[in-house]
Coordinates of C-alpha atoms and ligand atoms in Angstrom, one line a residue:
M1 CA 185.1 57.8 147.4
F2 CA 186.7 56.3 150.8
S3 CA 187.1 52.3 150.1
E4 CA 189.3 49.5 151.3
S5 CA 191.9 50.7 148.8
V6 CA 191.4 54.5 149.5
R7 CA 192.6 55.3 153.1
C8 CA 194.0 58.8 152.3
L9 CA 192.3 61.3 149.9
V10 CA 193.1 65.0 148.7
V11 CA 190.7 67.3 148.0
V12 CA 192.3 70.6 146.1
G13 CA 190.5 73.3 144.2
A14 CA 191.6 73.1 140.0
Q15 CA 191.3 76.5 139.3
W16 CA 191.7 79.8 141.0
G17 CA 190.1 78.6 144.5
D18 CA 186.6 79.3 145.5
E19 CA 185.5 76.1 143.6
G20 CA 183.3 75.0 146.9
K21 CA 186.1 72.7 148.4
G22 CA 184.0 73.2 151.6
K23 CA 180.8 71.8 150.5
L24 CA 182.6 68.1 148.5
V25 CA 184.8 68.3 151.8
D26 CA 181.9 68.7 154.1
V27 CA 179.8 65.5 152.2
L28 CA 183.1 63.6 152.2
A29 CA 184.3 64.3 155.4
E30 CA 181.4 61.9 156.9
Q31 CA 183.3 59.0 155.8
A32 CA 186.4 60.6 157.1
T33 CA 188.2 59.8 160.8
I34 CA 190.4 62.8 160.5
V35 CA 190.1 65.9 158.0
A36 CA 193.6 67.9 157.9
R37 CA 194.2 71.3 156.3
Y38 CA 197.6 71.2 154.8
Q39 CA 198.3 75.0 153.5
G40 CA 197.2 78.7 153.7
G41 CA 195.4 80.3 156.7
A42 CA 192.6 82.6 157.1
N43 CA 192.7 83.7 153.3
A44 CA 190.5 80.8 152.8
G45 CA 187.0 80.7 153.3
H46 CA 184.3 77.8 153.2
T47 CA 180.6 78.5 152.9
V48 CA 179.2 75.1 153.8
L49 CA 175.2 74.5 154.4
V50 CA 173.9 72.5 157.5
G51 CA 170.4 72.3 156.9
E52 CA 169.1 75.7 157.3
E53 CA 172.0 76.8 159.1
E54 CA 175.1 78.9 157.3
F55 CA 178.7 78.0 158.7
I56 CA 181.5 80.0 157.2
L57 CA 185.2 78.4 158.3
H58 CA 188.5 80.0 157.4
L59 CA 190.6 78.0 159.2
I60 CA 189.0 75.1 160.9
P61 CA 187.9 72.0 158.4
S62 CA 184.5 71.9 157.7
G63 CA 184.4 68.1 159.3
I64 CA 184.2 69.9 162.1
L65 CA 180.7 69.7 161.4
Y66 CA 180.3 65.6 162.1
P67 CA 180.4 64.9 165.9
R68 CA 183.2 62.6 165.4
T69 CA 185.5 63.6 162.9
R70 CA 189.0 64.8 164.3
C71 CA 190.1 68.0 162.7
L72 CA 193.9 69.0 162.2
L73 CA 195.7 72.3 161.2
G74 CA 198.7 70.9 159.5
N75 CA 202.4 72.4 159.9
G76 CA 202.2 73.9 156.8
V77 CA 198.9 75.7 157.9
V78 CA 199.4 79.8 158.7
V79 CA 197.9 80.3 162.2
D80 CA 195.9 83.3 162.9
P81 CA 195.5 82.6 166.6
W82 CA 192.9 85.4 167.1
T83 CA 190.7 84.3 164.2
L84 CA 191.0 80.6 165.3
A85 CA 189.9 81.8 168.9
E86 CA 186.6 83.4 167.1
E87 CA 186.0 80.5 165.1
M88 CA 186.0 78.4 167.5
E89 CA 184.0 80.6 169.7
G90 CA 181.2 80.9 167.1
L91 CA 181.1 76.9 166.7
R92 CA 180.4 76.7 170.6
G93 CA 178.1 79.2 170.6
R94 CA 176.1 76.9 167.7
G95 CA 176.2 74.0 169.4
I96 CA 179.1 72.1 168.2
D97 CA 180.9 70.1 170.5
L98 CA 184.7 71.1 169.7
G99 CA 186.2 68.8 173.1
G100 CA 189.0 66.6 171.9
R101 CA 188.2 67.1 168.4
L102 CA 190.4 69.8 167.5
G103 CA 194.6 69.8 166.7
L104 CA 197.1 71.9 165.7
S105 CA 200.7 71.2 165.1
K106 CA 203.0 72.4 166.7
R107 CA 204.9 73.2 163.8
A108 CA 202.8 75.1 162.4
H109 CA 203.5 79.3 162.2
L110 CA 201.8 81.7 164.1
V111 CA 200.4 84.8 161.7
M112 CA 200.9 87.8 163.8
P113 CA 199.8 91.4 164.1
Y114 CA 203.0 92.6 162.6
H115 CA 202.3 90.4 159.4
R116 CA 198.2 92.0 158.8
V117 CA 199.7 95.2 158.8
L118 CA 202.9 94.7 156.8
D119 CA 200.9 92.5 154.4
Q120 CA 198.2 95.6 153.9
A121 CA 201.2 98.4 154.0
Q122 CA 202.7 96.8 151.5
E123 CA 199.7 95.9 149.4
S124 CA 198.7 99.5 149.6
S125 CA 202.1 100.9 148.4
R126 CA 202.1 99.0 145.3
D127 CA 200.7 101.0 142.2
S128 CA 197.5 99.5 140.5
E129 CA 199.3 98.0 138.2
N130 CA 201.7 95.8 140.4
K131 CA 198.4 94.9 143.4
I132 CA 198.2 91.4 143.9
G133 CA 194.6 91.9 145.4
T134 CA 195.9 89.8 148.6
T135 CA 193.6 89.3 151.1
G136 CA 195.3 91.4 153.8
R137 CA 195.3 88.6 156.3
G138 CA 198.9 88.8 156.6
I139 CA 199.3 85.8 154.8
G140 CA 202.5 86.4 152.6
P141 CA 204.7 87.9 155.3
A142 CA 203.8 85.1 157.5
Y143 CA 205.5 82.5 155.1
R144 CA 207.9 84.6 154.4
D145 CA 209.2 84.7 157.6
K146 CA 209.3 80.9 158.1
V147 CA 211.1 80.6 155.1
A148 CA 213.5 83.1 156.3
R149 CA 214.0 81.0 159.8
V150 CA 212.7 84.1 161.5
G151 CA 209.0 82.9 162.0
L152 CA 207.4 81.8 165.5
R153 CA 205.8 78.4 165.3
V154 CA 203.1 76.8 168.0
G155 CA 205.4 75.1 170.3
D156 CA 207.6 78.0 170.5
L157 CA 204.5 79.2 172.5
A158 CA 205.5 77.1 175.9
D159 CA 209.0 79.2 176.0
D160 CA 208.6 82.7 177.6
Q161 CA 211.8 83.8 176.5
R162 CA 211.9 82.2 172.6
T163 CA 208.8 83.7 171.7
R164 CA 210.1 87.4 173.3
E165 CA 213.2 87.4 171.4
V166 CA 211.8 85.9 167.9
V167 CA 208.8 88.5 168.1
E168 CA 210.8 91.4 169.5
A169 CA 213.3 90.5 166.2
A170 CA 210.6 90.4 163.9
C171 CA 208.5 93.4 165.5
H172 CA 211.9 95.2 164.5
A173 CA 212.3 94.1 160.9
A174 CA 209.1 94.7 160.4
N175 CA 209.8 98.5 161.2
G176 CA 212.2 98.7 159.1
T177 CA 209.5 98.4 155.7
L178 CA 207.4 100.3 157.8
E179 CA 209.1 103.4 157.9
R180 CA 209.3 103.4 154.5
L181 CA 205.7 102.7 154.1
G182 CA 203.6 104.9 156.7
D183 CA 202.5 105.5 159.7
E184 CA 201.7 102.0 161.3
R185 CA 204.3 100.4 163.4
A186 CA 204.3 96.9 164.7
D187 CA 205.0 96.9 168.4
P188 CA 206.6 93.7 170.1
E189 CA 205.0 94.8 173.6
A190 CA 201.5 94.8 172.4
A191 CA 202.2 91.8 170.4
M192 CA 203.3 89.8 173.3
E193 CA 200.4 91.0 175.4
Q194 CA 197.5 90.1 172.4
L195 CA 199.4 86.4 172.3
D196 CA 198.5 86.0 176.6
S197 CA 194.8 86.0 175.5
V198 CA 195.4 82.7 173.2
R199 CA 199.0 80.7 174.6
A200 CA 197.0 78.3 175.8
M201 CA 194.4 77.7 174.3
L202 CA 197.3 77.1 171.3
L203 CA 199.3 75.1 173.6
D204 CA 196.2 73.3 174.6
L205 CA 195.6 72.2 171.0
A206 CA 199.1 71.4 170.0
T207 CA 199.9 68.4 168.7
D208 CA 202.5 66.2 165.8
T209 CA 200.0 66.1 163.0
G210 CA 202.2 64.0 161.2
H211 CA 202.7 61.4 164.1
E212 CA 198.6 61.4 164.3
L213 CA 197.9 60.7 160.5
R214 CA 200.2 58.0 160.5
T215 CA 199.3 56.1 162.8
G216 CA 195.6 57.3 162.2
L217 CA 196.2 55.5 158.9
A218 CA 197.9 52.2 160.1
A219 CA 195.3 51.7 162.8
G220 CA 192.8 51.6 159.3
G221 CA 191.2 55.0 159.7
R222 CA 190.5 57.0 156.8
V223 CA 191.9 60.7 156.5
L224 CA 191.0 63.5 154.1
L225 CA 193.6 66.5 153.3
E226 CA 192.0 69.4 152.3
G227 CA 193.5 72.3 150.6
A228 CA 192.7 75.4 150.2
Q229 CA 192.8 78.2 147.5
G230 CA 193.5 76.8 144.2
A231 CA 196.4 75.2 141.9
L232 CA 196.7 78.3 139.7
L233 CA 197.4 80.1 143.0
D234 CA 199.8 77.8 144.0
I235 CA 203.6 79.7 144.5
D236 CA 205.5 77.2 141.9
H237 CA 202.6 76.5 139.5
G238 CA 200.2 79.2 139.5
T239 CA 200.4 82.6 138.0
Y240 CA 202.8 84.1 139.4
P241 CA 203.3 86.8 140.9
Y242 CA 199.4 87.1 141.2
V243 CA 199.6 84.1 143.7
T244 CA 199.0 82.9 147.2
S245 CA 202.7 82.1 149.5
S246 CA 202.1 78.2 149.8
S247 CA 201.7 74.9 147.7
T248 CA 198.3 74.8 147.1
T249 CA 199.0 71.5 145.2
A250 CA 198.9 67.6 145.9
G251 CA 202.3 67.8 146.2
G252 CA 201.9 70.3 149.1
A253 CA 199.5 67.7 150.7
A254 CA 202.0 65.3 152.4
A255 CA 204.9 67.9 153.5
G256 CA 202.0 70.6 155.0
V257 CA 200.6 67.5 157.2
G258 CA 204.0 64.8 158.0
I259 CA 203.0 61.8 156.3
G260 CA 204.9 60.5 152.7
P261 CA 203.5 61.2 149.6
T262 CA 203.5 57.3 149.0
L263 CA 200.2 57.0 152.2
I264 CA 198.2 59.0 149.3
D265 CA 195.5 56.8 147.4
E266 CA 193.3 59.8 145.4
V267 CA 193.3 63.4 144.6
L268 CA 190.0 64.7 143.8
G269 CA 190.4 67.9 142.0
V270 CA 187.3 70.3 142.4
V271 CA 186.2 72.7 139.4
K272 CA 183.2 75.5 138.8
A273 CA 181.2 74.5 135.8
Y274 CA 182.4 78.3 134.8
T275 CA 185.6 79.6 136.4
T276 CA 186.3 82.4 139.0
R277 CA 188.8 84.6 140.7
V278 CA 189.5 86.8 143.1
G279 CA 192.5 89.3 143.1
N280 CA 194.3 90.5 140.0
G281 CA 196.3 88.4 137.5
P282 CA 195.6 86.9 133.9
L283 CA 191.9 85.1 133.6
P284 CA 192.0 84.5 130.0
T285 CA 188.3 83.6 130.0
E286 CA 186.8 86.8 131.7
L287 CA 183.7 87.6 131.0
T288 CA 182.8 91.6 131.3
G289 CA 179.7 93.6 131.4
G290 CA 176.4 92.2 131.6
E291 CA 177.3 88.8 131.1
A292 CA 179.8 89.5 133.5
D293 CA 177.0 90.7 135.8
R294 CA 174.5 88.2 135.3
L295 CA 176.6 84.9 136.3
R296 CA 178.4 86.7 139.3
H297 CA 175.0 87.7 140.7
L298 CA 173.3 83.6 139.7
G299 CA 176.7 82.3 141.3
G300 CA 176.1 84.7 144.7
E301 CA 180.6 85.5 143.7
F302 CA 181.3 87.7 146.4
G303 CA 184.7 86.5 148.5
A304 CA 183.2 84.5 152.2
T305 CA 186.6 86.3 153.4
T306 CA 186.6 89.7 152.2
G307 CA 183.5 90.2 150.2
R308 CA 184.9 91.5 147.3
P309 CA 183.1 90.7 143.5
R310 CA 185.2 87.7 142.1
R311 CA 185.7 87.7 138.3
P312 CA 183.8 85.6 136.4
G313 CA 184.5 83.9 133.4
W314 CA 183.5 80.5 131.3
F315 CA 184.8 77.0 132.1
D316 CA 188.6 76.8 130.9
A317 CA 189.8 73.2 130.2
N318 CA 193.2 74.6 129.4
V319 CA 193.7 75.2 133.2
V320 CA 191.8 72.5 134.6
R321 CA 193.9 70.0 132.4
Y322 CA 197.0 71.8 133.6
A323 CA 195.5 71.5 137.3
G324 CA 194.8 67.6 136.1
G325 CA 198.5 66.9 136.1
V326 CA 200.4 69.2 138.2
N327 CA 198.1 67.4 140.7
G328 CA 198.1 64.0 139.6
L329 CA 193.7 64.5 140.2
T330 CA 192.3 61.1 139.8
S331 CA 188.6 62.4 139.9
L332 CA 186.9 65.7 139.4
A333 CA 184.0 67.4 141.6
V334 CA 182.3 69.8 139.1
T335 CA 180.2 72.5 141.3
K336 CA 177.6 75.1 140.9
L337 CA 175.9 73.5 137.5
D338 CA 172.3 74.7 138.6
V339 CA 174.1 78.3 137.9
L340 CA 174.4 77.9 134.3
D341 CA 170.5 76.5 134.2
S342 CA 169.3 80.3 132.9
F343 CA 171.7 80.3 130.0
E344 CA 170.8 80.1 125.9
E345 CA 174.5 79.0 125.6
I346 CA 177.4 78.1 127.9
R347 CA 180.8 78.2 126.5
L348 CA 184.0 76.7 127.6
A349 CA 187.5 77.1 126.2
T350 CA 189.6 74.1 124.8
G351 CA 192.8 75.8 123.6
Y352 CA 194.7 78.7 123.3
E353 CA 196.0 80.8 120.6
F354 CA 198.4 83.5 120.2
E355 CA 198.7 85.7 117.1
G356 CA 197.1 83.1 114.9
D357 CA 199.1 79.7 116.6
A358 CA 197.9 77.4 118.9
I359 CA 199.7 77.5 122.3
G360 CA 201.1 73.8 123.7
P361 CA 201.5 73.5 127.3
F362 CA 199.6 75.5 129.5
P363 CA 202.1 78.9 129.7
D364 CA 204.1 80.2 132.8
S365 CA 204.1 83.7 132.0
V366 CA 201.8 85.6 132.7
E367 CA 202.6 88.3 129.9
L368 CA 201.7 85.6 127.7
L369 CA 198.2 84.3 129.7
E370 CA 197.5 87.6 129.5
R371 CA 197.5 87.9 125.6
V372 CA 196.0 84.5 124.3
T373 CA 192.9 84.6 122.8
P374 CA 190.6 81.2 124.2
V375 CA 189.2 78.8 121.5
Y376 CA 186.0 78.4 122.6
A377 CA 183.1 75.0 122.0
T378 CA 179.6 76.8 122.6
H379 CA 176.5 73.9 124.0
E380 CA 173.2 74.9 123.8
G381 CA 172.1 75.9 127.2
W382 CA 169.2 73.2 129.4
Q383 CA 167.1 76.2 130.7
T384 CA 165.3 74.0 133.6
S385 CA 166.4 73.9 136.7
T386 CA 169.0 71.0 137.9
T387 CA 168.4 71.5 141.8
G388 CA 166.2 69.1 142.4
C389 CA 168.2 66.3 140.0
R390 CA 169.9 63.6 142.2
S391 CA 171.0 60.8 139.4
W392 CA 172.9 61.1 136.4
E393 CA 170.0 60.1 134.2
E394 CA 167.4 62.9 135.7
L395 CA 170.1 65.5 134.4
P396 CA 169.0 67.4 131.2
G397 CA 170.3 65.9 127.8
Q398 CA 172.2 69.2 127.5
A399 CA 174.0 69.4 130.8
R400 CA 175.4 65.9 130.5
S401 CA 176.5 66.8 127.3
Y402 CA 178.3 69.5 128.7
L403 CA 179.8 67.7 131.7
R404 CA 180.9 64.9 129.1
R405 CA 182.6 67.8 127.3
V406 CA 184.1 69.5 130.3
E407 CA 185.6 65.5 131.0
A408 CA 186.6 65.0 127.6
E409 CA 188.6 68.2 127.5
S410 CA 189.8 68.3 131.2
A411 CA 191.1 64.9 130.8
V412 CA 190.0 63.8 134.5
P413 CA 187.1 61.6 135.2
I414 CA 184.1 63.2 137.0
R415 CA 183.2 61.8 140.4
Y416 CA 180.4 64.4 141.8
V417 CA 178.3 66.7 140.7
S418 CA 177.0 69.4 143.1
V419 CA 173.8 71.2 141.7
G420 CA 173.2 73.1 145.0
A421 CA 174.5 74.6 148.3
A422 CA 173.4 71.4 150.4
R423 CA 174.6 68.4 151.3
R424 CA 171.8 66.1 149.5
E425 CA 172.2 68.3 146.7
T426 CA 174.6 65.9 145.1
I427 CA 175.4 63.8 142.1
R428 CA 177.3 60.8 143.1
L429 CA 178.9 59.1 140.1
G430 CA 180.8 55.7 139.7
A431 CA 184.7 56.2 139.4
G432 CA 184.7 55.7 135.4
G433 CA 183.7 59.3 135.0
V434 CA 180.5 60.5 132.8
G435 CA 182.3 59.4 129.7
I436 CA 181.1 56.1 129.6
R437 CA 177.3 57.0 130.0
T438 CA 174.2 57.6 128.2
Ligands
IMP501 P1 196.6 86.1 150.2 O1 196.6 84.7 150.0 O2 196.0 87.0 150.5 O3 198.4 86.3 149.9 O4 196.6 86.6 148.3 C1 197.0 86.4 147.4 C2 196.1 86.0 146.0 O5 195.4 84.9 146.7 C3 194.8 86.7 145.8 O6 194.7 87.0 144.5 C4 193.7 86.6 146.8 O7 192.5 86.8 145.8 C5 193.7 85.1 146.7 N1 193.3 84.3 147.3 C6 193.9 84.0 148.3 N2 192.9 83.3 149.5 C7 192.0 83.1 147.9 C8 190.8 81.8 148.5 O8 190.6 81.6 149.3 N3 189.7 82.1 147.7 C9 190.5 82.8 145.8 N4 191.4 83.6 145.9 C10 192.1 83.7 147.2

């Protein structure tokens, strides 16, 4: 994927998150000098399999598993310092040397204990109709403080007085809300004390991510910008209000690390060979009953962060076409093809109808998206294992035909097909996509 002409690559989720970005980033990070996260926080959960070892990372990019890659958390990320500390400890405990390989933007905002309390209290106070199904990690409240210009940034920690002022004001405001919601209260002294345990670590990691990336690229380095969640969870382009609180799409990448968009060469969208969503909100191709259970169990569709069962459905080309547009995708990686190995029939949605009429552009209203009827194409299943396949030619004919349809309906060329969790269980295709192949 990286080449003389491709120095800076963005990897995004092109559905509702959990597409397998962690594995793709892990595969591509081998060629990268720097991997940087640009948004989200510890709401994400990347599962990466290296040999027999499974790593679940929430904040640190999976590039950390290569010994020479530098990993950054950009200014667009909201950082829960205690989760970060735990993750660093876990990696060190498994023999991974982090020395000089991890950096954190001084401009990144911190997710404080009172953000988590607020997130959980607000979510439980919503009636079931209106619950977003957040991960409870404090993401929304942390971004709200950032946008309201009252947040605490990594760089602020160097100034004790300033830190105290921000924390006290934030706790005061949080308590105004919490008093209406229940018994929990934000405690500024406890928050200051908790910060004491991580302050030195954070300041030690603090850097200017934009400067590092710009100079790295100018020196001929290769940069991978890693998105979390997916396009349909984007604060602007997703199924609002059932979204996360950041710009998950590729447009957020430049702003989230501090480079100009003209430095980005390619945008790879990661999609599952089917669809899942965790949390509430519309999912037009959602399966129910036995079919849902089958897909969920075959795909191990339980959240890496919260353990919640994911809602499974057929591949929805309407979603991926839309994600292709809002991200400017230059190629696709299709993951978990092997999960479909045993199905007799596989469906994919090519359009939507509402009251008998075809729907044009992807709906911007969740009310409409809840009510559309997907138009399906049905493909014959291959009913044989694809996990051992390492090339396009080795895939069964029905799988190739399904992938050609996925590509044609999504209008983005497929570059990678993943047929298992391990690094080697990946089929690499050329730049032209699968449409040109027999
Ligand atoms: P929040 O990001 O915790 O505020 O949650 C908002 C919505 O985004 C909820 O529907 C979550 O389930 C969803 N979400 C957040 N992070 C992820 C993720 O990494 N994968 C999938 N869904 C996510």
